[in-house]
Coordinates of C-alpha atoms and ligand atoms in Angstrom, one line a residue:
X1 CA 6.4 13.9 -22.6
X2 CA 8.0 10.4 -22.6
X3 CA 10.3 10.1 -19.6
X4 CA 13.8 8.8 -21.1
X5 CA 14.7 5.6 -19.8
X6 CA 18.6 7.0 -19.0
X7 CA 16.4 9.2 -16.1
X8 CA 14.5 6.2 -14.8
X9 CA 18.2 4.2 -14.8
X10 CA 19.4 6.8 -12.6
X11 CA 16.6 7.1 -10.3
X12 CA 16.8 3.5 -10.3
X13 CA 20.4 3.3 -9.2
X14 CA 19.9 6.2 -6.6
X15 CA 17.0 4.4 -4.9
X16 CA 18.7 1.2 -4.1
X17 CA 21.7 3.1 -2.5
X18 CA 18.5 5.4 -0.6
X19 CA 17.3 1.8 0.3
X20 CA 20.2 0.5 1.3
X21 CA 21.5 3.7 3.6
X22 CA 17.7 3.7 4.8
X23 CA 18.2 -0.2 6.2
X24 CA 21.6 0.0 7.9
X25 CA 20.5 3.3 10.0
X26 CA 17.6 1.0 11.2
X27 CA 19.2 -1.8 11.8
X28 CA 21.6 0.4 13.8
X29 CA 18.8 1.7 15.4
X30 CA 19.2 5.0 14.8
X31 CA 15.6 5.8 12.9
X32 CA 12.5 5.3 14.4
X33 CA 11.1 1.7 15.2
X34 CA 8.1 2.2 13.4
X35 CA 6.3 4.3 10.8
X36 CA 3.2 4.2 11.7
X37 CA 0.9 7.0 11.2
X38 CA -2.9 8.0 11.1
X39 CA -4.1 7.7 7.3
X40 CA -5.0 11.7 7.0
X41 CA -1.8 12.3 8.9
X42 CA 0.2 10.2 5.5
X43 CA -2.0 11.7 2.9
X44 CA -0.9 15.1 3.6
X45 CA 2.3 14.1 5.4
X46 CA 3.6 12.5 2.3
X47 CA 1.4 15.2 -0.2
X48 CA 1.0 11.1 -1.9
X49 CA -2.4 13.1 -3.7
X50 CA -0.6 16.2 -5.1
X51 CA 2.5 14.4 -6.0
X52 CA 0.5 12.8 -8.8
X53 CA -0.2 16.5 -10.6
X54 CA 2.2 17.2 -12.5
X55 CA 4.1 13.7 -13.4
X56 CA 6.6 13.3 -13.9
X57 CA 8.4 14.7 -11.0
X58 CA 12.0 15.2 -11.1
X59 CA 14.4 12.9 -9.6
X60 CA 15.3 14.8 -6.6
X61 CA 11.4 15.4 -5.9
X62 CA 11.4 11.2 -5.6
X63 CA 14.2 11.2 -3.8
X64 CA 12.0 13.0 -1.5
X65 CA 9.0 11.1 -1.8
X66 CA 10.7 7.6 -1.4
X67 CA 12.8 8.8 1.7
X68 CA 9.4 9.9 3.3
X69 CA 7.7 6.5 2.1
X70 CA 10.9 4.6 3.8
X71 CA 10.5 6.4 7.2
X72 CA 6.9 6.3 7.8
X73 CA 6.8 2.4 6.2
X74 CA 7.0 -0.8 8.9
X75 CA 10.7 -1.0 9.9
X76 CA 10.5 -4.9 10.1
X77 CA 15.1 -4.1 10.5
X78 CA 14.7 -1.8 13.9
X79 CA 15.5 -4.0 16.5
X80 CA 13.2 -3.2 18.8
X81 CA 10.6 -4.5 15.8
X82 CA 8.9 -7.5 17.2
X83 CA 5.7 -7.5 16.2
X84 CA 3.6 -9.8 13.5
X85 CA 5.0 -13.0 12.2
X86 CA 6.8 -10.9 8.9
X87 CA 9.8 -12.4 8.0
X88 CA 12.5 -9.5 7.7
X89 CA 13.9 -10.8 4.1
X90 CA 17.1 -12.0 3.5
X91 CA 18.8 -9.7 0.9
X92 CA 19.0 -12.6 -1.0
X93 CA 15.1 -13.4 -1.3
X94 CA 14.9 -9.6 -1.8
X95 CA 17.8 -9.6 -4.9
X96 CA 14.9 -12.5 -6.0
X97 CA 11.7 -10.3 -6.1
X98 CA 13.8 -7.4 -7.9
X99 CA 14.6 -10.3 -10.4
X100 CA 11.4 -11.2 -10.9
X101 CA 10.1 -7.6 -10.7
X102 CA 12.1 -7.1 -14.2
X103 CA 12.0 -10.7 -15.5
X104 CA 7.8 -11.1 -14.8
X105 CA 7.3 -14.7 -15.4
X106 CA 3.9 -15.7 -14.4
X107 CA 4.8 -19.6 -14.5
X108 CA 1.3 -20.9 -13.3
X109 CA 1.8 -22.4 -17.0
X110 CA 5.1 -23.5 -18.4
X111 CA 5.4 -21.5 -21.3
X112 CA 5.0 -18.2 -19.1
X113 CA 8.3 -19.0 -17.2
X114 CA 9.8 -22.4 -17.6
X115 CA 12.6 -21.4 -15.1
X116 CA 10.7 -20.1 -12.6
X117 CA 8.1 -23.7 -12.8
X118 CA 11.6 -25.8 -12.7
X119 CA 12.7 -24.0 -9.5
X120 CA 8.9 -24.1 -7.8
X121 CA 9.4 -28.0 -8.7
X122 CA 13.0 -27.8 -7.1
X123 CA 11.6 -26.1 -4.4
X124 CA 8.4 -28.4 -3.7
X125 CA 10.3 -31.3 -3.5
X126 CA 12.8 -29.5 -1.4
X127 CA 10.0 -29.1 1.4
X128 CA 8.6 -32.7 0.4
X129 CA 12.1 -34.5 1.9
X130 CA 12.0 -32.0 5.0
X131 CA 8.5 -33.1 5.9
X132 CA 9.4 -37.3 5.0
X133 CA 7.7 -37.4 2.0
X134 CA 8.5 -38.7 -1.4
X135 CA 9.7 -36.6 -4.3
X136 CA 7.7 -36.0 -7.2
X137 CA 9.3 -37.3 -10.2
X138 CA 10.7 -35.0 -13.3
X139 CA 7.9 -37.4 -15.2
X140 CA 4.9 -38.5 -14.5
X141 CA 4.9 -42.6 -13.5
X142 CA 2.0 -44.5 -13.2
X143 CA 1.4 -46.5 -10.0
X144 CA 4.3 -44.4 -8.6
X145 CA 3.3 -43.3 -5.1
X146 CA 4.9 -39.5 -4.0
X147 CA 4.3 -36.3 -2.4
X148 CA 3.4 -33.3 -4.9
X149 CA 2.2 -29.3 -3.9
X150 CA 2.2 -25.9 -5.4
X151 CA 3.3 -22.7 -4.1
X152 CA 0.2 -20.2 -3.5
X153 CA 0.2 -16.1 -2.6
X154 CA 0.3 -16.7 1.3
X155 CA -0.9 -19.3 3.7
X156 CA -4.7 -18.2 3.4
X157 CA -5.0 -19.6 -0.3
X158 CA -3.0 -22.5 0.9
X159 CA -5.2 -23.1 3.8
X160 CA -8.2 -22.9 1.2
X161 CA -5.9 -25.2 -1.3
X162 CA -5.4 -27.9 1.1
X163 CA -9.4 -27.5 2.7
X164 CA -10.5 -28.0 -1.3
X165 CA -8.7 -31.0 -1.9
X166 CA -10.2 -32.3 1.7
X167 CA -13.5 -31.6 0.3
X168 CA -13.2 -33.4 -2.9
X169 CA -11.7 -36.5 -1.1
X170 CA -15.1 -37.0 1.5
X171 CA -17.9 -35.2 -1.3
X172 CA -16.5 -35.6 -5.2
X173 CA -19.5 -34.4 -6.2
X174 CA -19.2 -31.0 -4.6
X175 CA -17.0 -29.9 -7.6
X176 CA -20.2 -30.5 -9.9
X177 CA -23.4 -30.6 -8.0
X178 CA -22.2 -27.7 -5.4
X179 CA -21.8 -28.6 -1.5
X180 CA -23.7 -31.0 0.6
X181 CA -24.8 -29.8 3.5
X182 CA -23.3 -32.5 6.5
X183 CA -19.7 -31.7 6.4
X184 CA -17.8 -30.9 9.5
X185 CA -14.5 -29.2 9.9
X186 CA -12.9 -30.6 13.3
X187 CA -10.5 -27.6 14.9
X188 CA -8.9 -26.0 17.5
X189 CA -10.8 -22.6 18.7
X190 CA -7.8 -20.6 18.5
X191 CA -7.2 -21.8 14.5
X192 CA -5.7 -19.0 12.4
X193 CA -9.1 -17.1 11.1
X194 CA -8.3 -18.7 7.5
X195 CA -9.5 -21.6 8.2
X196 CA -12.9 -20.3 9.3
X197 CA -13.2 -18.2 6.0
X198 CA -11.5 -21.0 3.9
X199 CA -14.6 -23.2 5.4
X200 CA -17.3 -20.7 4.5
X201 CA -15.4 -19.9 0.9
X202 CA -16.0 -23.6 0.5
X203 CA -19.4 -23.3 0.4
X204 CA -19.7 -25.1 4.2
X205 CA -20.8 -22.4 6.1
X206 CA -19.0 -21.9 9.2
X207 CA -21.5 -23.8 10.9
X208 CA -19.7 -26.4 9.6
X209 CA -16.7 -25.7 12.0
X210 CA -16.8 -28.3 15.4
X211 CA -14.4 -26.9 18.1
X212 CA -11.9 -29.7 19.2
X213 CA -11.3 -30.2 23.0
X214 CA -8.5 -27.9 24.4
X215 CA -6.3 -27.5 27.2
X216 CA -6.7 -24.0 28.5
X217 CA -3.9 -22.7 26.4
X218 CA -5.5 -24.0 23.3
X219 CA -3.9 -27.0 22.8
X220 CA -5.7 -29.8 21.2
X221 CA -6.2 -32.7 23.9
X222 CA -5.5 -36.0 21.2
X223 CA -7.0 -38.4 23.5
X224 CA -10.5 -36.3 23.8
X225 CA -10.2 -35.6 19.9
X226 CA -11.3 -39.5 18.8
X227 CA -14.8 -38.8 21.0
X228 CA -15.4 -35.5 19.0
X229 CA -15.4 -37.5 15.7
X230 CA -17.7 -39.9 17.3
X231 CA -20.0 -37.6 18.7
X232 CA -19.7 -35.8 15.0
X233 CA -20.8 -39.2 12.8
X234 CA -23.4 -39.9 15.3
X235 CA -25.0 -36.5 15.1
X236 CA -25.3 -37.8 11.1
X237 CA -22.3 -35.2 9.8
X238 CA -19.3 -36.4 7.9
X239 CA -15.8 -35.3 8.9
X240 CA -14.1 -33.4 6.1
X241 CA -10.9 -32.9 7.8
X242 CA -9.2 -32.4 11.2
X243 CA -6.8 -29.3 11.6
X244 CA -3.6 -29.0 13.9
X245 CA -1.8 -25.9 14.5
X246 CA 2.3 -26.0 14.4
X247 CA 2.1 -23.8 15.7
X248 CA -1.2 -21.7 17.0
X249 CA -0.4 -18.2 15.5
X250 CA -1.5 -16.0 18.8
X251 CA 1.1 -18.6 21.5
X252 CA 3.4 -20.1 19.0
X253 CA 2.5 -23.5 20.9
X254 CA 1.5 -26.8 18.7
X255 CA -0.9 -29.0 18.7
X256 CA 0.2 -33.0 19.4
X257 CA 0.7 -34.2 15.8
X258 CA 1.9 -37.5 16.3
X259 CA -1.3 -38.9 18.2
X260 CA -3.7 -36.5 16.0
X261 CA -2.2 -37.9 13.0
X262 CA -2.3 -41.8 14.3
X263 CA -6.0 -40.9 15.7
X264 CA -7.0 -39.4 11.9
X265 CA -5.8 -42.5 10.1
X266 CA -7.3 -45.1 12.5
X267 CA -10.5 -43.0 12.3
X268 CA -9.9 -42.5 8.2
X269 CA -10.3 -38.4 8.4
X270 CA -7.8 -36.0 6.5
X271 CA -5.3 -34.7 8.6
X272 CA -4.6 -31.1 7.5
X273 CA -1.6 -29.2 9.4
X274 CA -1.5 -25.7 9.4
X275 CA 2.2 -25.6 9.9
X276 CA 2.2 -22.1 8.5
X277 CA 4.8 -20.7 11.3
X278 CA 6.6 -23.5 12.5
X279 CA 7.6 -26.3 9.3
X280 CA 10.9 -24.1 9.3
X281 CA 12.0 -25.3 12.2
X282 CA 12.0 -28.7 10.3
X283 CA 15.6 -27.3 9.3
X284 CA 16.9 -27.8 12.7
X285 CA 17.2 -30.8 15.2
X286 CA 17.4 -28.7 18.2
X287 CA 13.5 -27.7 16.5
X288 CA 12.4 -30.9 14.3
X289 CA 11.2 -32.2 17.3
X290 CA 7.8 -29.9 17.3
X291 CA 6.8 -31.0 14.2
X292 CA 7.2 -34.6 15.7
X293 CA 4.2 -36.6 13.5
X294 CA 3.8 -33.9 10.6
X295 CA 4.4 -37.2 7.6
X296 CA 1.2 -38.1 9.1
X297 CA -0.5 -35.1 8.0
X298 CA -2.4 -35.6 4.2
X299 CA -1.5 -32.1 3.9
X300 CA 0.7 -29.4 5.1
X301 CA 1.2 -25.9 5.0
X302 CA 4.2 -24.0 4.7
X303 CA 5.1 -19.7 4.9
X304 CA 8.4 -19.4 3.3
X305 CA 7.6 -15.0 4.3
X306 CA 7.8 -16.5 7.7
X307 CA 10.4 -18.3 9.4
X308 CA 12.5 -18.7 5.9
X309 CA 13.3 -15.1 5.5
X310 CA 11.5 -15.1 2.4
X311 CA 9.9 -11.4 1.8
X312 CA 6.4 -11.7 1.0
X313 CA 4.4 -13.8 -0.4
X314 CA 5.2 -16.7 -1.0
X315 CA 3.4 -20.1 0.3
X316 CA 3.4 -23.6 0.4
X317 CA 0.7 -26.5 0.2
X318 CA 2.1 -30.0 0.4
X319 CA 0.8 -33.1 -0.3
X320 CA 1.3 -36.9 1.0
X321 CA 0.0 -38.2 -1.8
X322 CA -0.1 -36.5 -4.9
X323 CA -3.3 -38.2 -5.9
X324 CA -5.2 -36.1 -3.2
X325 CA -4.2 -33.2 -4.2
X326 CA -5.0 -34.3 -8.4
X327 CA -8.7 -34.1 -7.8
X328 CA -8.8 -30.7 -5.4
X329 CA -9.5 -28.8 -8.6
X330 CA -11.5 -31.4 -10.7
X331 CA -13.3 -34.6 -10.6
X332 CA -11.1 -36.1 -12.4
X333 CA -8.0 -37.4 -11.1
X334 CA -4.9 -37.0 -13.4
X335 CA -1.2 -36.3 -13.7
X336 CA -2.4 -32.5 -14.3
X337 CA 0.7 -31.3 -13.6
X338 CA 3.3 -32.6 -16.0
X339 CA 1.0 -30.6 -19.2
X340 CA -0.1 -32.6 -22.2
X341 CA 3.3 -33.7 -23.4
X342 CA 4.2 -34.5 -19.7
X343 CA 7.5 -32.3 -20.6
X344 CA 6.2 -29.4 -18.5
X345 CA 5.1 -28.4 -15.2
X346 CA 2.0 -26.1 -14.7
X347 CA 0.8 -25.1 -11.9
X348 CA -2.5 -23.7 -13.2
X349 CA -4.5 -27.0 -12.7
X350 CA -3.7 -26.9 -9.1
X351 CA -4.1 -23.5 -8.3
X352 CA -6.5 -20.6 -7.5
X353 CA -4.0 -18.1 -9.0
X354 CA -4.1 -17.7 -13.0
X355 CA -1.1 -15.4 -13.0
X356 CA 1.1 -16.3 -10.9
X357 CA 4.8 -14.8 -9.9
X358 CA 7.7 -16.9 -9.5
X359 CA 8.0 -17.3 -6.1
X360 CA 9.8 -20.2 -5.5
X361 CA 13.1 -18.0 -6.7
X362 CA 13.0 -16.5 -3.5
X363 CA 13.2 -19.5 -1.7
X364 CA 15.6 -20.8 -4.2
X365 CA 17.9 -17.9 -3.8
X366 CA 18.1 -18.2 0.2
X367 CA 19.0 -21.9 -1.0
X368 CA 21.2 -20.5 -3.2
X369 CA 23.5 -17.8 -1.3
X370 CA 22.8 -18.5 2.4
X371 CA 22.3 -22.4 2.2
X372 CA 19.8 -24.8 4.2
X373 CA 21.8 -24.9 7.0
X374 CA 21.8 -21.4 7.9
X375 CA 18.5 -21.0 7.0
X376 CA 17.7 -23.7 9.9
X377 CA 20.3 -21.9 12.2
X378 CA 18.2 -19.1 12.1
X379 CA 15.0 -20.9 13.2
X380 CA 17.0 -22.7 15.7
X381 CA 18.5 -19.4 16.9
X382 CA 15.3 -17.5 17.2
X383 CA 13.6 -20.2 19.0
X384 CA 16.3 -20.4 21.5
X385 CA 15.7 -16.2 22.2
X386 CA 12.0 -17.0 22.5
X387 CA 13.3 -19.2 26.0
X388 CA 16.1 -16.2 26.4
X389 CA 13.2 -13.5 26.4
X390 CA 11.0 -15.6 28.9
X391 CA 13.9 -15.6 31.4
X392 CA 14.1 -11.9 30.7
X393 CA 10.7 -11.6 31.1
X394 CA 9.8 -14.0 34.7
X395 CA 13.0 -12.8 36.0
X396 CA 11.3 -9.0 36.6
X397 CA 8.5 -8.6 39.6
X398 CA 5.7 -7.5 37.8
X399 CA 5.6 -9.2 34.5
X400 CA 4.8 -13.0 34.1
X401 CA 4.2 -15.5 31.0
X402 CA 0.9 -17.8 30.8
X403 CA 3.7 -20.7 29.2
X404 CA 7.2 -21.3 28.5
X405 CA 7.6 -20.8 24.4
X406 CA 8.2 -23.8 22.4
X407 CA 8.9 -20.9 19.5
X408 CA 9.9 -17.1 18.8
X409 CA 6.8 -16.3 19.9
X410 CA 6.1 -15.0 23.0
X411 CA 3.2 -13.9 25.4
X412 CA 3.6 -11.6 28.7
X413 CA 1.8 -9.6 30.9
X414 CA 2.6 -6.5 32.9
X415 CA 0.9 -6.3 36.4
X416 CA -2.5 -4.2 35.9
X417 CA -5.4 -5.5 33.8
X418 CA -6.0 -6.4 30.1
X419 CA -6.6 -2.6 29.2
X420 CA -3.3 -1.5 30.5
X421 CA -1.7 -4.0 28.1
X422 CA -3.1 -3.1 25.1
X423 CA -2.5 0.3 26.3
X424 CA 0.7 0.1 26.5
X425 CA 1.3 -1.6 23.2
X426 CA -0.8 1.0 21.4
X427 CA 1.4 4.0 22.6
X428 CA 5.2 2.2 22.0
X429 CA 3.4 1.7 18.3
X430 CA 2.5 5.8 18.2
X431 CA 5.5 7.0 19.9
X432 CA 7.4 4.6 17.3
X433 CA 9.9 3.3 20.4
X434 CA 8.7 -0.2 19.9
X435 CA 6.9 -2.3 17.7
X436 CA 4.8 -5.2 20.0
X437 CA 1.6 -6.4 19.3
X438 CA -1.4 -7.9 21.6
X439 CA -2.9 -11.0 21.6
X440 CA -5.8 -12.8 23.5
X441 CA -4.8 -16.4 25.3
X442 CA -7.8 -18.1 26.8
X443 CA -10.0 -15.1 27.3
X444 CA -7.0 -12.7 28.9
X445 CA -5.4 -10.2 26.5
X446 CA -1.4 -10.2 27.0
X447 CA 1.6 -8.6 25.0
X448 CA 3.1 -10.2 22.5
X449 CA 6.7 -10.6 20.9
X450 CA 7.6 -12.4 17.6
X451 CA 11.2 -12.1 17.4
X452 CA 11.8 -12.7 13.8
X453 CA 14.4 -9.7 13.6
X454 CA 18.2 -11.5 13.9
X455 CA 19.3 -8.6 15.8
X456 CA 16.9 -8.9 18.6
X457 CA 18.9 -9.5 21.4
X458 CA 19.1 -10.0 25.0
X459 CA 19.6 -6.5 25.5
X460 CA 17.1 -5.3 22.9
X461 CA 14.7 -7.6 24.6
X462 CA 15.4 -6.0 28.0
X463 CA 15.1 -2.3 26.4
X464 CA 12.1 -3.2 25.3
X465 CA 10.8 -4.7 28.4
X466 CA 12.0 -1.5 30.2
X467 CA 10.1 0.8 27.8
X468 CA 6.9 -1.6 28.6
X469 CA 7.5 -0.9 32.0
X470 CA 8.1 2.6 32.3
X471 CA 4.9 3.2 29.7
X472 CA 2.6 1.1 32.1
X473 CA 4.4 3.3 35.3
X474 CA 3.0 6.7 33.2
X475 CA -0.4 5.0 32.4
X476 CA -0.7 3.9 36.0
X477 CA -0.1 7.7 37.4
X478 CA -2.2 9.5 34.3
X479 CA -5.1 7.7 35.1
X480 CA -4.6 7.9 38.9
X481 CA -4.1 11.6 38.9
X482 CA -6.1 13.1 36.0
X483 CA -10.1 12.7 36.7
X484 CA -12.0 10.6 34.2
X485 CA -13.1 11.8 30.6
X486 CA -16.9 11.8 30.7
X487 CA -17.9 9.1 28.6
Ligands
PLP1 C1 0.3 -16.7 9.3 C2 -0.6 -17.9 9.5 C3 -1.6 -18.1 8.5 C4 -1.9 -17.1 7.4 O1 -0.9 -17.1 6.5 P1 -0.8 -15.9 5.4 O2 0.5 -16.2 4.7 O3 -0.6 -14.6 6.3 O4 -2.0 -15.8 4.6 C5 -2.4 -19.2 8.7 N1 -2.2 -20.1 9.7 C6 -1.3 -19.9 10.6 C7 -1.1 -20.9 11.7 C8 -0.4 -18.8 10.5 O5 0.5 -18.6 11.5

């Protein structure tokens, strides 16, 4: 039986006004702060295997099904949500992705979705000027030196993107004759794990990683960092690239740019930043500062799902020079980009994706109906609760922080040991009171807090602290009173 489109209108219509009501109760926060569920738990929960029976069902049976989806999903709007680095979309990037939802342009080539390739280019050169880096023209000019990039399906692919065009700038030959085997990768320890996998997707094998030298928080020390790429080339091993954090994903702390950037080019080694989390806060003055040395970097990565309120995903990798970039995907270096009649703009040459969805709307429409000022207002206002929660947080007895945050990221510990913390995190996430997440900084797990949500506020951030405390109080007694399982 074909479903008449006049149903799926209405069902359309009804769900956005579901979504809608669904959002304001959370942000409100009178629905659970999470969803989360066991798997066998959903399954049957949410019948999501009988449901599919006898399609279709009837509009009132997905009314339903979507209102159990939207309470048991992530509620990235509940205050008390302030867990992964997720942005919680502006409804304008989220009016984007319905957009493109109907409109489906995969524009890794022009002719799929010349709009949608005009704004990426828009959007490209948007992040190019924030970063202090030439424009790429509307044509392509010879001798003409300027920045270029793509925008990729998360910062994973980008990381890989900007790691492939490292590769091609030390070993050419590795597009053709496959991957010689004395390459090094020099990084921090605490890296984002895409860089380890981008390394051994590359063909390098994660032996290929060398560690750089750290302060105990996992900041890379510049002036040990030259001796590492000494010790490297004597040992026989080329360096492919070096690879700073803005920030580190588990402390929201960055590496020194400025001197690892000044270090790379007097040492002539690619200078990759996985800036991921923190190029937002470009946007800002009171932030800019962080990112002090990033137009040093040959390449730089950008989340627009993080700090731009961009729902997911959508990525950036940006190039200095647009001539590095030009040979990551061939060994031939050209103006791939501007098509045959260098009237176009593909993205295919440059990219891992084939179809590709228009992400750059998003971006464009935060650009659009918010503006780039309060889109660096927001960066500039969650950094500034990151310092609020810390005062919160060292201001109570028994909690501490290993750092003051340079970010909206935040690590804490309640007194007790490393199990009581993740304890205490894993039953806030089942009793769906608060949504925190753990993380490990130099070898001792903490709590962690990623306030991306604008309506975190001093006073959610206390309520959440107090839950903390009074779930580690209850640990504390359980385990005092009742004797231990047998293991
Ligand atoms: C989030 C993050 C990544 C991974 O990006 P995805 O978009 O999740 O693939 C890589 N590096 C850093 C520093 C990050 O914070």
């Amino acid at each position: 039986m074909a479903v008449p489109n006049r149903f799926l209108k209405d069902v359309f219509v009804d769900a956005l006004d579901q979504l809608a009501e669904h959002i304001e109760a959370t942000e409100q926060g009178e629905r659970p702060a999470t969803g989360y569920r066991p798997l066998s738990q959903l399954l049957d929960g949410l019948q999501l295997e009988q449901r599919l029976e006898q399609p279709p069902v009837s509009h009132a049976e997905f009314a339903d099904f979507l209102s159990g989806y939207l309470s048991h999903s992530v509620q990235l709007h509940h205050p008390f949500h302030a867990a992964h680095q997720v942005a919680i979309p502006d409804t304008a990037s989220a009016l984007a992705s319905l957009v493109n939802g109907f409109m489906n342009n995969p524009m890794a080539i022009y002719e799929m979705g010349p709009v949608g390739a005009a704004i990426e280019f828009v959007v490209i050169n948007w992040m190019l000027k924030h970063i202090g880096w030439a424009q790429q023209p509307r044509r392509p000019e010879v001798g003409l030196e300027h920045g270029a990039g793509v925008l990729t399906h998360g910062g994973s692919l980008a990381n890989l993107t900007g790691l492939l065009a490292a590769r091609a700038r030390v070993a050419p030959e590795a597009w053709e004759q496959g991957v010689p085997n004395d390459l090094a990768v020099l990084v921090s320890p605490v890296a984002h794990y895409s860089v380890a996998r981008a390394v051994a997707i590359l063909g390098l094998g994660e032996r290929a990683i060398v560690h750089l030298p750290c302060d105990e928080l996992g900041r890379v020390d510049a002036h040990a960092m030259e001796q590492t790429i000494e010790k490297t080339r004597a040992c026989g091993r080329r360096v492919m690239a070096v690879i700073a954090n803005a920030c580190a994903t588990a402390t929201g702390l960055h590496d020194p740019l400025r001197p690892m950037g000044e270090i790379c080019r007097s040492n002539d080694v690619f200078f990759h930043v996985d800036a991921c989390h923190g190029a937002s806060a470009l946007l800002h003055s009171d932030t800019a500062h962080h990112l002090d040395g990033i137009e040093l970097a040959d390449v730089v990565i950008w989340d627009a799902h993080k700090m731009l309120q961009v729902s997911a995903l959508c990525a950036a990798v940006l190039f200095r020079d647009h001539r590095s970039f030009d040979v990551a995907f061939s060994q031939k270096a050209s103006y791939l980009a501007y098509g045959r009649d260098a009237e176009s703009y593909d993205s295919l040459p440059r990219a891992v994706e084939c179809t590709k969805s228009a992400m750059g709307v998003k971006v464009y429409f935060n650009l659009l109906l918010r503006g780039e000022h309060a889109l660096g207002q927001f960066v500039a206002d969650r950094y500034a609760m990151g310092k609020t929660a810390y005062d919160c947080i060292v201001a109570r007895d028994r909690f501490s922080c290993p750092y003051v945050p340079e970010t909206n990221i935040i690590c804490f510990r309640i007194e007790g040991d490393d199990q009581l913390q993740q304890s205490v995190r894993d039953q806030l996430v089942a009793e769906r009171t608060a949504h925190l997440t753990t993380a490990e900084v130099g070898g001792t797990t903490y709590l962690r807090m990623t306030l991306m949500n604008p309506l975190t506020d001093v006073e959610a951030i206390n309520t959440i602290l107090d839950m903390v405390e009074q779930k580690a109080d209850s640990l504390l007694t359980s385990t005092q009173t009742s004797p231990r399982l047998a293991s």
